[in-house]
């Protein structure tokens, strides 16, 4: 893929899209910008967070491109909180471990699973529950998508990916859970250059790969230790 | 403000005394994160961050912050020797699988049954539960770190939670600036009280009924 614009070129209005990252860490910032640029509408997004006001998925939100969202935490986004309280977005909040496992299950051919998380709370309402060995569990369904937009540190031209530090987060599971996975990387290398023992996401999951045009790599909360 | 800081410091110092050598610990966003500043001498714990890291170190020095290295509160951190990184699915398998010795979280409400509410106020605030529901459901021990009352002076320890729950019957211990309270099958037991207070003083600030432990002690910080 020559550019982010080209990579997202066939994403239609109404598509269901997984977007990697935790907060602003490990988000596909170039592919998100390309979606904003394309102006695609009525998106159903699946992502742990929704960026912040003015960056990452916050840009999609501000442009009115998101119809529904599934995630676990939306606390950094004032516009979103406002939209929720005014009922202007269809939001589903999912416990983060259930969220990550639903995506993993989606890519692994598992339609549903039982988890103790959320039993006896609002998230278990209208769901099947079952007792195993004296403990109560909630049944949760797998999550899948039409497209996954993910970010890795390094990738080769066949789509093998390596992530860096906590920027890995949801990216590997999302890579497997979508019909079309598009990966942007900071460093794109030739096939054979990555150590096969150190690949986090094997190429089979990645349909398109490109080197991102611009990395702002914004930090959400710069916390520092004062020198002694 | 100075008084609030003092309260929070007491709470996190007392909780730090619950740490044991070799523990794998998850500290929630906000006040619980400060527990890391008071790990007792001679004890080593490994801090887990649910965004995919074991071995959180201190905040970086200026110029050494790395956008790819953050904790669950999205703060820049550093890594300790022996750190590992993994995906969110692996991180929560670790949590759900019962491998975390101690989870410390903040709360808006806790009740007599060990129920906890900390993720939304209907019609007013929606932030989401993040990883809190998974942590309270499956950590070996769940300790709540919170101020005893709201800013308006209302008890946060109730007979029954009124807000949507984060977890049902999951809390083991509640630590506030006034008291150390254990959740038992027969209700809340007041184990320790802040120096200078009587059990009656603590009960007056608490909507739930407290049973006084036969071994009642003064809190040490």
mmCIF file of N, CA, C and O in Angstrom, chain A residues 22-23 25 49 72-76 81 84-85 93-98 100-101 104 115-123 135 164-170 172-173 186 217 219-227, chain B residues 29 50-53 58-63 65-77 79 85-89 92 96 119-120 123-131 133-134 137-138 164-168:
data_model
loop_
_atom_site.group_PDB
_atom_site.id
_atom_site.type_symbol
_atom_site.label_atom_id
_atom_site.label_comp_id
_atom_site.label_asym_id
_atom_site.label_seq_id
_atom_site.Cartn_x
_atom_site.Cartn_y
_atom_site.Cartn_z
ATOM 1 N N UNK A 22 -4.420 1.605 23.271
ATOM 2 C CA UNK A 22 -4.909 1.807 24.642
ATOM 3 C C UNK A 22 -4.638 3.257 24.956
ATOM 4 O O UNK A 22 -3.482 3.686 24.986
ATOM 5 N N UNK A 23 -5.693 4.039 25.179
ATOM 6 C CA UNK A 23 -5.487 5.485 25.239
ATOM 7 C C UNK A 23 -4.949 5.918 23.886
ATOM 8 O O UNK A 23 -5.494 5.533 22.851
ATOM 9 N N UNK A 25 -1.813 5.174 23.072
ATOM 10 C CA UNK A 25 -0.616 4.339 22.933
ATOM 11 C C UNK A 25 -0.905 3.184 21.979
ATOM 12 O O UNK A 25 -1.808 2.376 22.222
ATOM 13 N N UNK A 49 -10.716 2.663 23.859
ATOM 14 C CA UNK A 49 -11.001 4.069 24.169
ATOM 15 C C UNK A 49 -11.459 4.766 22.884
ATOM 16 O O UNK A 49 -11.517 4.133 21.836
ATOM 17 N N UNK A 72 -14.313 -0.040 26.526
ATOM 18 C CA UNK A 72 -14.370 -0.231 27.984
ATOM 19 C C UNK A 72 -14.214 1.053 28.776
ATOM 20 O O UNK A 72 -14.597 1.118 29.932
ATOM 21 N N UNK A 73 -13.629 2.088 28.162
ATOM 22 C CA UNK A 73 -13.379 3.298 28.936
ATOM 23 C C UNK A 73 -13.440 4.519 28.028
ATOM 24 O O UNK A 73 -12.788 4.553 26.981
ATOM 25 N N UNK A 74 -14.218 5.517 28.431
ATOM 26 C CA UNK A 74 -14.407 6.682 27.582
ATOM 27 C C UNK A 74 -14.152 7.976 28.360
ATOM 28 O O UNK A 74 -14.546 9.053 27.945
ATOM 29 N N UNK A 75 -13.474 7.823 29.507
ATOM 30 C CA UNK A 75 -13.350 8.933 30.439
ATOM 31 C C UNK A 75 -12.511 10.113 29.974
ATOM 32 O O UNK A 75 -12.564 11.164 30.583
ATOM 33 N N UNK A 76 -11.736 9.940 28.902
ATOM 34 C CA UNK A 76 -10.843 11.039 28.498
ATOM 35 C C UNK A 76 -11.467 11.973 27.484
ATOM 36 O O UNK A 76 -10.811 12.850 26.967
ATOM 37 N N UNK A 81 -18.591 12.036 26.314
ATOM 38 C CA UNK A 81 -19.413 11.982 27.525
ATOM 39 C C UNK A 81 -20.692 12.816 27.309
ATOM 40 O O UNK A 81 -21.784 12.392 27.654
ATOM 41 N N UNK A 84 -23.048 10.946 25.033
ATOM 42 C CA UNK A 84 -23.705 9.828 25.708
ATOM 43 C C UNK A 84 -24.862 10.351 26.550
ATOM 44 O O UNK A 84 -25.969 9.829 26.488
ATOM 45 N N UNK A 85 -24.573 11.378 27.333
ATOM 46 C CA UNK A 85 -25.606 11.906 28.228
ATOM 47 C C UNK A 85 -26.777 12.470 27.425
ATOM 48 O O UNK A 85 -27.909 12.474 27.888
ATOM 49 N N UNK A 93 -20.596 -0.331 26.797
ATOM 50 C CA UNK A 93 -19.386 -0.457 27.610
ATOM 51 C C UNK A 93 -19.233 -1.910 28.048
ATOM 52 O O UNK A 93 -20.188 -2.540 28.511
ATOM 53 N N UNK A 94 -18.029 -2.422 27.890
ATOM 54 C CA UNK A 94 -17.726 -3.826 28.165
ATOM 55 C C UNK A 94 -16.511 -3.863 29.092
ATOM 56 O O UNK A 94 -15.554 -3.121 28.865
ATOM 57 N N UNK A 95 -16.525 -4.709 30.135
ATOM 58 C CA UNK A 95 -15.317 -4.804 30.967
ATOM 59 C C UNK A 95 -14.106 -5.139 30.089
ATOM 60 O O UNK A 95 -14.215 -5.937 29.153
ATOM 61 N N UNK A 96 -12.971 -4.528 30.409
ATOM 62 C CA UNK A 96 -11.824 -4.600 29.500
ATOM 63 C C UNK A 96 -11.332 -6.031 29.225
ATOM 64 O O UNK A 96 -10.922 -6.344 28.111
ATOM 65 N N UNK A 97 -11.382 -6.882 30.234
ATOM 66 C CA UNK A 97 -10.945 -8.258 30.036
ATOM 67 C C UNK A 97 -11.934 -9.046 29.190
ATOM 68 O O UNK A 97 -11.551 -9.902 28.384
ATOM 69 N N UNK A 98 -13.208 -8.734 29.350
ATOM 70 C CA UNK A 98 -14.234 -9.364 28.528
ATOM 71 C C UNK A 98 -14.111 -8.859 27.092
ATOM 72 O O UNK A 98 -14.206 -9.626 26.137
ATOM 73 N N UNK A 100 -11.336 -7.748 25.573
ATOM 74 C CA UNK A 100 -10.168 -8.325 24.892
ATOM 75 C C UNK A 100 -10.399 -9.800 24.570
ATOM 76 O O UNK A 100 -9.990 -10.280 23.509
ATOM 77 N N UNK A 101 -11.091 -10.514 25.470
ATOM 78 C CA UNK A 101 -11.329 -11.937 25.219
ATOM 79 C C UNK A 101 -12.381 -12.139 24.129
ATOM 80 O O UNK A 101 -12.303 -13.093 23.354
ATOM 81 N N UNK A 104 -10.443 -11.736 21.027
ATOM 82 C CA UNK A 104 -9.584 -12.917 20.830
ATOM 83 C C UNK A 104 -10.425 -14.093 20.329
ATOM 84 O O UNK A 104 -10.062 -14.768 19.358
ATOM 85 N N UNK A 115 -17.329 -16.133 31.601
ATOM 86 C CA UNK A 115 -16.378 -15.393 32.433
ATOM 87 C C UNK A 115 -17.042 -15.015 33.764
ATOM 88 O O UNK A 115 -18.247 -14.751 33.800
ATOM 89 N N UNK A 116 -16.259 -14.986 34.847
ATOM 90 C CA UNK A 116 -16.825 -14.550 36.124
ATOM 91 C C UNK A 116 -17.018 -13.034 36.175
ATOM 92 O O UNK A 116 -17.773 -12.519 37.014
ATOM 93 N N UNK A 117 -16.360 -12.318 35.274
ATOM 94 C CA UNK A 117 -16.392 -10.851 35.296
ATOM 95 C C UNK A 117 -17.805 -10.327 35.074
ATOM 96 O O UNK A 117 -18.458 -10.707 34.111
ATOM 97 N N UNK A 118 -18.229 -9.439 35.960
ATOM 98 C CA UNK A 118 -19.507 -8.760 35.767
ATOM 99 C C UNK A 118 -20.704 -9.523 36.282
ATOM 100 O O UNK A 118 -21.832 -9.014 36.215
ATOM 101 N N UNK A 119 -20.492 -10.728 36.834
ATOM 102 C CA UNK A 119 -21.647 -11.456 37.371
ATOM 103 C C UNK A 119 -22.288 -10.616 38.485
ATOM 104 O O UNK A 119 -21.589 -10.072 39.337
ATOM 105 N N UNK A 120 -23.611 -10.520 38.466
ATOM 106 C CA UNK A 120 -24.311 -9.754 39.499
ATOM 107 C C UNK A 120 -24.307 -8.247 39.245
ATOM 108 O O UNK A 120 -24.692 -7.479 40.113
ATOM 109 N N UNK A 121 -23.834 -7.834 38.065
ATOM 110 C CA UNK A 121 -23.848 -6.403 37.730
ATOM 111 C C UNK A 121 -24.682 -6.188 36.470
ATOM 112 O O UNK A 121 -25.120 -7.150 35.829
ATOM 113 N N UNK A 122 -24.814 -4.903 36.105
ATOM 114 C CA UNK A 122 -25.570 -4.510 34.930
ATOM 115 C C UNK A 122 -25.084 -5.205 33.653
ATOM 116 O O UNK A 122 -25.883 -5.464 32.761
ATOM 117 N N UNK A 123 -23.801 -5.482 33.533
ATOM 118 C CA UNK A 123 -23.302 -6.064 32.278
ATOM 119 C C UNK A 123 -23.760 -7.510 32.077
ATOM 120 O O UNK A 123 -23.660 -8.040 30.981
ATOM 121 N N UNK A 135 -19.001 -21.794 41.169
ATOM 122 C CA UNK A 135 -18.845 -20.368 40.915
ATOM 123 C C UNK A 135 -19.725 -19.954 39.734
ATOM 124 O O UNK A 135 -19.926 -20.745 38.808
ATOM 125 N N UNK A 164 5.933 -2.813 20.163
ATOM 126 C CA UNK A 164 6.919 -2.299 21.107
ATOM 127 C C UNK A 164 6.243 -1.931 22.432
ATOM 128 O O UNK A 164 5.245 -1.221 22.450
ATOM 129 N N UNK A 165 6.778 -2.468 23.521
ATOM 130 C CA UNK A 165 6.343 -2.154 24.889
ATOM 131 C C UNK A 165 4.807 -2.209 25.029
ATOM 132 O O UNK A 165 4.187 -3.128 24.493
ATOM 133 N N UNK A 166 4.213 -1.242 25.744
ATOM 134 C CA UNK A 166 2.763 -1.343 25.979
ATOM 135 C C UNK A 166 1.923 -0.883 24.782
ATOM 136 O O UNK A 166 0.701 -0.791 24.880
ATOM 137 N N UNK A 167 2.566 -0.638 23.649
ATOM 138 C CA UNK A 167 1.803 -0.289 22.447
ATOM 139 C C UNK A 167 1.221 -1.535 21.773
ATOM 140 O O UNK A 167 0.527 -1.427 20.769
ATOM 141 N N UNK A 168 1.475 -2.706 22.367
ATOM 142 C CA UNK A 168 0.915 -3.943 21.790
ATOM 143 C C UNK A 168 -0.606 -4.013 22.059
ATOM 144 O O UNK A 168 -1.398 -4.166 21.149
ATOM 145 N N UNK A 169 -0.959 -3.935 23.310
ATOM 146 C CA UNK A 169 -2.345 -3.973 23.825
ATOM 147 C C UNK A 169 -3.347 -4.790 22.988
ATOM 148 O O UNK A 169 -3.243 -6.012 22.940
ATOM 149 N N UNK A 170 -4.308 -4.149 22.341
ATOM 150 C CA UNK A 170 -5.392 -4.881 21.647
ATOM 151 C C UNK A 170 -5.051 -5.209 20.200
ATOM 152 O O UNK A 170 -5.821 -5.891 19.519
ATOM 153 N N UNK A 172 -2.874 -7.220 18.555
ATOM 154 C CA UNK A 172 -2.759 -8.589 18.022
ATOM 155 C C UNK A 172 -4.104 -9.317 17.905
ATOM 156 O O UNK A 172 -4.321 -10.034 16.924
ATOM 157 N N UNK A 173 -4.995 -9.135 18.880
ATOM 158 C CA UNK A 173 -6.286 -9.841 18.787
ATOM 159 C C UNK A 173 -7.137 -9.265 17.663
ATOM 160 O O UNK A 173 -7.836 -9.982 16.963
ATOM 161 N N UNK A 186 5.879 1.683 11.949
ATOM 162 C CA UNK A 186 6.876 2.767 11.903
ATOM 163 C C UNK A 186 8.055 2.382 11.028
ATOM 164 O O UNK A 186 8.701 3.225 10.426
ATOM 165 N N UNK A 217 2.958 10.466 17.864
ATOM 166 C CA UNK A 217 3.176 9.708 19.100
ATOM 167 C C UNK A 217 2.874 10.567 20.334
ATOM 168 O O UNK A 217 3.693 10.716 21.225
ATOM 169 N N UNK A 219 1.625 11.918 23.869
ATOM 170 C CA UNK A 219 1.556 11.371 25.224
ATOM 171 C C UNK A 219 0.346 11.987 25.921
ATOM 172 O O UNK A 219 0.150 13.203 25.881
ATOM 173 N N UNK A 220 -0.457 11.119 26.543
ATOM 174 C CA UNK A 220 -1.680 11.616 27.168
ATOM 175 C C UNK A 220 -1.392 12.248 28.532
ATOM 176 O O UNK A 220 -1.886 13.306 28.853
ATOM 177 N N UNK A 221 -0.586 11.567 29.350
ATOM 178 C CA UNK A 221 -0.250 12.095 30.689
ATOM 179 C C UNK A 221 1.250 11.975 30.893
ATOM 180 O O UNK A 221 1.761 10.894 31.187
ATOM 181 N N UNK A 222 1.936 13.089 30.722
ATOM 182 C CA UNK A 222 3.383 13.088 30.893
ATOM 183 C C UNK A 222 3.681 13.211 32.383
ATOM 184 O O UNK A 222 3.570 14.293 32.954
ATOM 185 N N UNK A 223 4.024 12.104 33.018
ATOM 186 C CA UNK A 223 4.341 12.110 34.443
ATOM 187 C C UNK A 223 5.832 11.861 34.585
ATOM 188 O O UNK A 223 6.385 10.971 33.942
ATOM 189 N N UNK A 224 6.484 12.650 35.414
ATOM 190 C CA UNK A 224 7.945 12.617 35.503
ATOM 191 C C UNK A 224 8.423 12.448 36.937
ATOM 192 O O UNK A 224 7.718 12.823 37.879
ATOM 193 N N UNK A 225 9.609 11.888 37.091
ATOM 194 C CA UNK A 225 10.291 11.867 38.379
ATOM 195 C C UNK A 225 11.245 13.056 38.398
ATOM 196 O O UNK A 225 11.985 13.264 37.425
ATOM 197 N N UNK A 226 11.194 13.827 39.476
ATOM 198 C CA UNK A 226 12.133 14.959 39.578
ATOM 199 C C UNK A 226 13.518 14.423 39.884
ATOM 200 O O UNK A 226 13.659 13.500 40.687
ATOM 201 N N UNK A 227 14.559 14.976 39.262
ATOM 202 C CA UNK A 227 15.913 14.493 39.555
ATOM 203 C C UNK A 227 16.231 14.684 41.040
ATOM 204 O O UNK A 227 15.824 15.689 41.617
ATOM 205 N N UNK B 29 -6.168 3.283 39.089
ATOM 206 C CA UNK B 29 -5.862 4.657 38.701
ATOM 207 C C UNK B 29 -6.141 5.599 39.874
ATOM 208 O O UNK B 29 -7.070 5.377 40.646
ATOM 209 N N UNK B 50 -2.734 -3.415 33.557
ATOM 210 C CA UNK B 50 -3.614 -4.247 32.726
ATOM 211 C C UNK B 50 -3.504 -3.941 31.237
ATOM 212 O O UNK B 50 -3.998 -4.709 30.423
ATOM 213 N N UNK B 51 -2.835 -2.841 30.874
ATOM 214 C CA UNK B 51 -2.611 -2.602 29.446
ATOM 215 C C UNK B 51 -1.449 -3.429 28.894
ATOM 216 O O UNK B 51 -1.074 -3.257 27.738
ATOM 217 N N UNK B 52 -0.886 -4.339 29.718
ATOM 218 C CA UNK B 52 0.033 -5.317 29.142
ATOM 219 C C UNK B 52 1.464 -5.269 29.626
ATOM 220 O O UNK B 52 2.406 -5.353 28.819
ATOM 221 N N UNK B 53 1.658 -5.168 30.948
ATOM 222 C CA UNK B 53 3.017 -5.049 31.471
ATOM 223 C C UNK B 53 3.114 -5.602 32.878
ATOM 224 O O UNK B 53 2.239 -5.386 33.711
ATOM 225 N N UNK B 58 9.376 3.511 38.325
ATOM 226 C CA UNK B 58 8.971 4.890 38.624
ATOM 227 C C UNK B 58 8.693 5.706 37.353
ATOM 228 O O UNK B 58 9.019 5.276 36.248
ATOM 229 N N UNK B 59 8.117 6.880 37.542
ATOM 230 C CA UNK B 59 7.942 7.803 36.424
ATOM 231 C C UNK B 59 9.322 8.125 35.850
ATOM 232 O O UNK B 59 10.316 8.149 36.580
ATOM 233 N N UNK B 60 9.418 8.393 34.542
ATOM 234 C CA UNK B 60 10.724 8.671 33.933
ATOM 235 C C UNK B 60 11.247 10.062 34.301
ATOM 236 O O UNK B 60 10.471 10.943 34.676
ATOM 237 N N UNK B 61 12.550 10.229 34.148
ATOM 238 C CA UNK B 61 13.136 11.564 34.245
ATOM 239 C C UNK B 61 12.770 12.318 32.972
ATOM 240 O O UNK B 61 12.537 11.706 31.928
ATOM 241 N N UNK B 62 12.760 13.648 33.084
ATOM 242 C CA UNK B 62 12.414 14.453 31.918
ATOM 243 C C UNK B 62 13.350 14.111 30.749
ATOM 244 O O UNK B 62 14.559 13.961 30.929
ATOM 245 N N UNK B 63 12.765 13.933 29.571
ATOM 246 C CA UNK B 63 13.556 13.589 28.399
ATOM 247 C C UNK B 63 13.621 12.093 28.146
ATOM 248 O O UNK B 63 14.006 11.643 27.074
ATOM 249 N N UNK B 65 10.875 10.082 28.771
ATOM 250 C CA UNK B 65 9.527 9.531 28.638
ATOM 251 C C UNK B 65 9.371 8.907 27.254
ATOM 252 O O UNK B 65 9.950 9.369 26.280
ATOM 253 N N UNK B 66 8.586 7.824 27.210
ATOM 254 C CA UNK B 66 8.427 7.043 25.985
ATOM 255 C C UNK B 66 6.929 6.866 25.728
ATOM 256 O O UNK B 66 6.225 6.296 26.561
ATOM 257 N N UNK B 67 6.428 7.366 24.598
ATOM 258 C CA UNK B 67 4.986 7.259 24.329
ATOM 259 C C UNK B 67 4.490 5.809 24.283
ATOM 260 O O UNK B 67 3.300 5.561 24.447
ATOM 261 N N UNK B 68 5.398 4.863 24.047
ATOM 262 C CA UNK B 68 5.000 3.444 23.993
ATOM 263 C C UNK B 68 5.052 2.773 25.359
ATOM 264 O O UNK B 68 4.864 1.552 25.454
ATOM 265 N N UNK B 69 5.318 3.540 26.410
ATOM 266 C CA UNK B 69 5.465 2.917 27.737
ATOM 267 C C UNK B 69 4.623 3.684 28.758
ATOM 268 O O UNK B 69 5.077 4.679 29.344
ATOM 269 N N UNK B 70 3.386 3.197 28.941
ATOM 270 C CA UNK B 70 2.461 3.869 29.861
ATOM 271 C C UNK B 70 1.801 2.847 30.784
ATOM 272 O O UNK B 70 1.794 1.650 30.495
ATOM 273 N N UNK B 71 1.253 3.347 31.889
ATOM 274 C CA UNK B 71 0.478 2.476 32.781
ATOM 275 C C UNK B 71 -1.008 2.583 32.418
ATOM 276 O O UNK B 71 -1.379 3.299 31.484
ATOM 277 N N UNK B 72 -1.853 1.902 33.202
ATOM 278 C CA UNK B 72 -3.277 1.870 32.858
ATOM 279 C C UNK B 72 -3.941 3.228 33.036
ATOM 280 O O UNK B 72 -5.019 3.475 32.498
ATOM 281 N N UNK B 73 -3.279 4.138 33.779
ATOM 282 C CA UNK B 73 -3.784 5.505 33.916
ATOM 283 C C UNK B 73 -3.271 6.404 32.810
ATOM 284 O O UNK B 73 -3.441 7.620 32.865
ATOM 285 N N UNK B 74 -2.613 5.799 31.788
ATOM 286 C CA UNK B 74 -2.057 6.517 30.635
ATOM 287 C C UNK B 74 -0.909 7.437 31.031
ATOM 288 O O UNK B 74 -0.565 8.375 30.315
ATOM 289 N N UNK B 75 -0.304 7.177 32.190
ATOM 290 C CA UNK B 75 0.848 7.966 32.630
ATOM 291 C C UNK B 75 2.129 7.338 32.093
ATOM 292 O O UNK B 75 2.242 6.110 32.036
ATOM 293 N N UNK B 76 3.104 8.179 31.753
ATOM 294 C CA UNK B 76 4.403 7.643 31.335
ATOM 295 C C UNK B 76 5.076 6.982 32.545
ATOM 296 O O UNK B 76 5.056 7.523 33.648
ATOM 297 N N UNK B 77 5.640 5.795 32.323
ATOM 298 C CA UNK B 77 6.335 5.060 33.385
ATOM 299 C C UNK B 77 7.656 4.522 32.828
ATOM 300 O O UNK B 77 8.015 4.798 31.681
ATOM 301 N N UNK B 79 10.453 0.862 33.037
ATOM 302 C CA UNK B 79 10.416 -0.580 33.303
ATOM 303 C C UNK B 79 11.483 -0.961 34.318
ATOM 304 O O UNK B 79 12.551 -0.359 34.381
ATOM 305 N N UNK B 85 6.270 -7.603 28.591
ATOM 306 C CA UNK B 85 5.118 -6.976 27.929
ATOM 307 C C UNK B 85 4.293 -8.057 27.256
ATOM 308 O O UNK B 85 4.838 -9.075 26.815
ATOM 309 N N UNK B 86 2.983 -7.842 27.189
ATOM 310 C CA UNK B 86 2.095 -8.838 26.580
ATOM 311 C C UNK B 86 0.838 -8.136 26.109
ATOM 312 O O UNK B 86 0.641 -6.949 26.391
ATOM 313 N N UNK B 87 -0.013 -8.879 25.406
ATOM 314 C CA UNK B 87 -1.238 -8.282 24.864
ATOM 315 C C UNK B 87 -2.271 -8.100 25.966
ATOM 316 O O UNK B 87 -2.155 -8.667 27.055
ATOM 317 N N UNK B 88 -3.324 -7.354 25.666
ATOM 318 C CA UNK B 88 -4.420 -7.165 26.619
ATOM 319 C C UNK B 88 -5.120 -8.490 26.911
ATOM 320 O O UNK B 88 -5.573 -8.713 28.039
ATOM 321 N N UNK B 89 -5.224 -9.372 25.931
ATOM 322 C CA UNK B 89 -5.872 -10.673 26.164
ATOM 323 C C UNK B 89 -5.050 -11.490 27.160
ATOM 324 O O UNK B 89 -5.593 -12.118 28.073
ATOM 325 N N UNK B 92 -5.391 -9.938 30.741
ATOM 326 C CA UNK B 92 -6.624 -10.266 31.458
ATOM 327 C C UNK B 92 -6.779 -11.759 31.698
ATOM 328 O O UNK B 92 -7.507 -12.162 32.611
ATOM 329 N N UNK B 96 -7.912 -12.744 35.204
ATOM 330 C CA UNK B 96 -9.076 -13.627 35.343
ATOM 331 C C UNK B 96 -8.670 -14.983 35.889
ATOM 332 O O UNK B 96 -9.416 -15.644 36.606
ATOM 333 N N UNK B 119 -17.928 2.887 38.630
ATOM 334 C CA UNK B 119 -17.737 3.153 37.193
ATOM 335 C C UNK B 119 -18.743 4.076 36.546
ATOM 336 O O UNK B 119 -18.506 4.578 35.458
ATOM 337 N N UNK B 120 -19.868 4.358 37.183
ATOM 338 C CA UNK B 120 -20.776 5.328 36.567
ATOM 339 C C UNK B 120 -21.792 5.882 37.562
ATOM 340 O O UNK B 120 -22.104 5.246 38.567
ATOM 341 N N UNK B 123 -26.929 9.236 34.413
ATOM 342 C CA UNK B 123 -27.377 10.587 34.065
ATOM 343 C C UNK B 123 -26.358 11.681 34.339
ATOM 344 O O UNK B 123 -26.559 12.823 33.962
ATOM 345 N N UNK B 124 -25.262 11.321 35.016
ATOM 346 C CA UNK B 124 -24.291 12.356 35.408
ATOM 347 C C UNK B 124 -22.897 12.102 34.884
ATOM 348 O O UNK B 124 -22.220 12.991 34.386
ATOM 349 N N UNK B 125 -22.436 10.874 35.034
ATOM 350 C CA UNK B 125 -21.050 10.586 34.676
ATOM 351 C C UNK B 125 -20.932 9.187 34.103
ATOM 352 O O UNK B 125 -21.402 8.233 34.705
ATOM 353 N N UNK B 126 -20.345 9.092 32.928
ATOM 354 C CA UNK B 126 -20.086 7.793 32.327
ATOM 355 C C UNK B 126 -18.616 7.757 31.933
ATOM 356 O O UNK B 126 -18.198 8.503 31.063
ATOM 357 N N UNK B 127 -17.846 6.958 32.612
ATOM 358 C CA UNK B 127 -16.450 6.841 32.225
ATOM 359 C C UNK B 127 -16.153 5.439 31.702
ATOM 360 O O UNK B 127 -15.294 5.228 30.879
ATOM 361 N N UNK B 128 -16.900 4.481 32.198
ATOM 362 C CA UNK B 128 -16.635 3.103 31.806
ATOM 363 C C UNK B 128 -15.908 2.383 32.907
ATOM 364 O O UNK B 128 -15.296 2.992 33.769
ATOM 365 N N UNK B 129 -15.990 1.061 32.874
ATOM 366 C CA UNK B 129 -15.412 0.259 33.954
ATOM 367 C C UNK B 129 -13.958 -0.085 33.696
ATOM 368 O O UNK B 129 -13.268 -0.516 34.614
ATOM 369 N N UNK B 130 -13.482 0.108 32.463
ATOM 370 C CA UNK B 130 -12.105 -0.293 32.185
ATOM 371 C C UNK B 130 -11.883 -1.716 32.640
ATOM 372 O O UNK B 130 -12.729 -2.589 32.407
ATOM 373 N N UNK B 131 -10.772 -1.949 33.349
ATOM 374 C CA UNK B 131 -10.458 -3.305 33.804
ATOM 375 C C UNK B 131 -10.961 -3.621 35.202
ATOM 376 O O UNK B 131 -10.711 -4.717 35.718
ATOM 377 N N UNK B 133 -13.864 -4.344 36.590
ATOM 378 C CA UNK B 133 -14.775 -5.485 36.815
ATOM 379 C C UNK B 133 -14.020 -6.811 36.791
ATOM 380 O O UNK B 133 -14.347 -7.731 37.537
ATOM 381 N N UNK B 134 -13.040 -6.909 35.915
ATOM 382 C CA UNK B 134 -12.237 -8.141 35.834
ATOM 383 C C UNK B 134 -11.362 -8.284 37.074
ATOM 384 O O UNK B 134 -11.217 -9.368 37.624
ATOM 385 N N UNK B 137 -13.391 -9.225 40.215
ATOM 386 C CA UNK B 137 -13.964 -10.573 40.131
ATOM 387 C C UNK B 137 -12.926 -11.649 40.406
ATOM 388 O O UNK B 137 -13.263 -12.721 40.900
ATOM 389 N N UNK B 138 -11.658 -11.380 40.101
ATOM 390 C CA UNK B 138 -10.715 -12.501 40.056
ATOM 391 C C UNK B 138 -9.392 -12.332 40.792
ATOM 392 O O UNK B 138 -8.627 -13.292 40.878
ATOM 393 N N UNK B 164 -24.760 1.642 40.028
ATOM 394 C CA UNK B 164 -24.526 0.368 39.326
ATOM 395 C C UNK B 164 -23.222 -0.276 39.818
ATOM 396 O O UNK B 164 -22.199 0.403 39.951
ATOM 397 N N UNK B 165 -23.287 -1.580 40.087
ATOM 398 C CA UNK B 165 -22.145 -2.263 40.691
ATOM 399 C C UNK B 165 -21.012 -2.518 39.702
ATOM 400 O O UNK B 165 -21.227 -2.697 38.506
ATOM 401 N N UNK B 166 -19.804 -2.555 40.252
ATOM 402 C CA UNK B 166 -18.625 -3.009 39.520
ATOM 403 C C UNK B 166 -18.428 -4.501 39.784
ATOM 404 O O UNK B 166 -17.969 -5.250 38.927
ATOM 405 N N UNK B 167 -18.755 -4.912 41.002
ATOM 406 C CA UNK B 167 -18.644 -6.319 41.364
ATOM 407 C C UNK B 167 -19.549 -6.623 42.537
ATOM 408 O O UNK B 167 -19.812 -5.763 43.377
ATOM 409 N N UNK B 168 -20.031 -7.855 42.574
ATOM 410 C CA UNK B 168 -20.963 -8.275 43.616
ATOM 411 C C UNK B 168 -20.227 -9.199 44.588
ATOM 412 O O UNK B 168 -19.677 -10.222 44.175
#
